[in-house]
């Protein structure tokens, strides 16, 4: 072993001059130019921490949402919901403030198969998907899902479930104990009456163990509208604490077993407490800082090429990643960990059939290619004939955190808003900035003058002209330009 260690140090010594390493690292070598064992260990932990963040982002994202549910007195197999469209108190990643959100957190660990009942699309519509704790789509529900609007009993199954699925249930197989659903009760308008109807319709959803199907208990709904619900990504030691919780609670998936030893290096090991020493904590902090910078660079690069030629709108997720989350990474030659980590650093949720129920485009720049600045005023003209059957909306988010901007009157404008002003040709001008133009408050999205922002445009019930690109969404323009 001593000879092997000496040989490894000799190889590192040969490579050090070629790597252009900083003086700080060179200073931590022995007199003959070889890195000290402590420095080698630090660099390995730092590098593995970076990779752990990228790999673990989707399940940490999930855990942070569940921890927020716990802080708001919700538990597994109950439904967290917002009794009105979300405000800045909803600090999940890029949430939709123009629908009623309902989020069942589902665990089969102690109770076995769990039933999720979706009502038929009669007095309302549910649009959404069920996902595992890695945010991989299991199946869509509602009119764009398996039940096709007829409603149905979806049965979430535990890992390696072998028993026969009873008649009348839609099986949803998961390799994890923990799962969740993002369900949206679609508004007919933003009026108080239609909001109340959408909430009442959403409360027809039921969740209960299959073992109690003969006499299901009442579903518990926990309203978090008035509470801060913060699942923004913490780029510090809390990220690894969350990752450790998921490693402890979930089975290892075959595709991820390469990470077992790497996580042990960070102090994360199934069956053992996560208690890194001071040196390890410092390396973890350095590693997550590198991961954050790298993910941000990939996010920014994902806007090229744009969705529409000559614009700055894009959906910065790759086709390979989309295919992976919709197929549970069925392709043995593809596992888009980098793209997955990037996507879940700014969003949550995945659809089994993206584009059938909803579609998204996002921009971080104006028509001149400049970053959207919360201190400036902008204008977005939404065309008269939008390619949607339900509604469209534009929402501003904090560019640094990808969350709704806090303490604003509202976060978005949509075709559902009462009093939205239309132009003579049927188009709508949306104004974005720190203050509303005179007489245009109903068409205004407020921004924070102290930071940058991004805009997500949603298409609910998207139509083929959007995908054929025979229709194009105009860029956001600086309002000071002619």
PDB file of C-alpha atoms in Angstrom, residues 102 118 125-131 139-147 154 181-186 349-352 357-358 460:
ATOM      1  CA  UNK A 102     -52.667  21.031  -4.880  1.00  0.00           C
ATOM      2  CA  UNK A 118     -58.900  12.361  -9.638  1.00  0.00           C
ATOM      3  CA  UNK A 125     -60.353  20.496 -14.808  1.00  0.00           C
ATOM      4  CA  UNK A 126     -57.291  18.985 -13.151  1.00  0.00           C
ATOM      5  CA  UNK A 127     -54.025  19.344 -15.026  1.00  0.00           C
ATOM      6  CA  UNK A 128     -50.992  17.614 -13.536  1.00  0.00           C
ATOM      7  CA  UNK A 129     -48.663  14.673 -13.071  1.00  0.00           C
ATOM      8  CA  UNK A 130     -47.489  12.170 -10.486  1.00  0.00           C
ATOM      9  CA  UNK A 131     -43.711  11.905 -10.017  1.00  0.00           C
ATOM     10  CA  UNK A 139     -47.965   9.443 -15.343  1.00  0.00           C
ATOM     11  CA  UNK A 140     -50.130  12.456 -16.152  1.00  0.00           C
ATOM     12  CA  UNK A 141     -53.678  12.787 -14.822  1.00  0.00           C
ATOM     13  CA  UNK A 142     -56.823  14.588 -15.930  1.00  0.00           C
ATOM     14  CA  UNK A 143     -57.888  15.327 -19.525  1.00  0.00           C
ATOM     15  CA  UNK A 144     -54.259  15.269 -20.728  1.00  0.00           C
ATOM     16  CA  UNK A 145     -53.514  12.133 -18.695  1.00  0.00           C
ATOM     17  CA  UNK A 146     -54.533   8.487 -18.592  1.00  0.00           C
ATOM     18  CA  UNK A 147     -58.105   9.095 -17.467  1.00  0.00           C
ATOM     19  CA  UNK A 154     -54.536   6.024  -9.693  1.00  0.00           C
ATOM     20  CA  UNK A 181     -48.086  15.016  -7.478  1.00  0.00           C
ATOM     21  CA  UNK A 182     -48.389  18.536  -8.790  1.00  0.00           C
ATOM     22  CA  UNK A 183     -52.076  19.074  -9.549  1.00  0.00           C
ATOM     23  CA  UNK A 184     -53.575  22.299 -10.846  1.00  0.00           C
ATOM     24  CA  UNK A 185     -57.266  23.079 -10.598  1.00  0.00           C
ATOM     25  CA  UNK A 186     -57.700  25.276 -13.665  1.00  0.00           C
ATOM     26  CA  UNK A 349     -42.324  19.079 -11.781  1.00  0.00           C
ATOM     27  CA  UNK A 350     -42.134  16.860 -14.863  1.00  0.00           C
ATOM     28  CA  UNK A 351     -44.857  15.758 -17.252  1.00  0.00           C
ATOM     29  CA  UNK A 352     -45.084  12.317 -18.801  1.00  0.00           C
ATOM     30  CA  UNK A 357     -51.593  19.757 -21.137  1.00  0.00           C
ATOM     31  CA  UNK A 358     -49.181  22.676 -20.899  1.00  0.00           C
ATOM     32  CA  UNK A 460     -52.352  25.866 -21.117  1.00  0.00           C
TER      33      UNK A 460
END
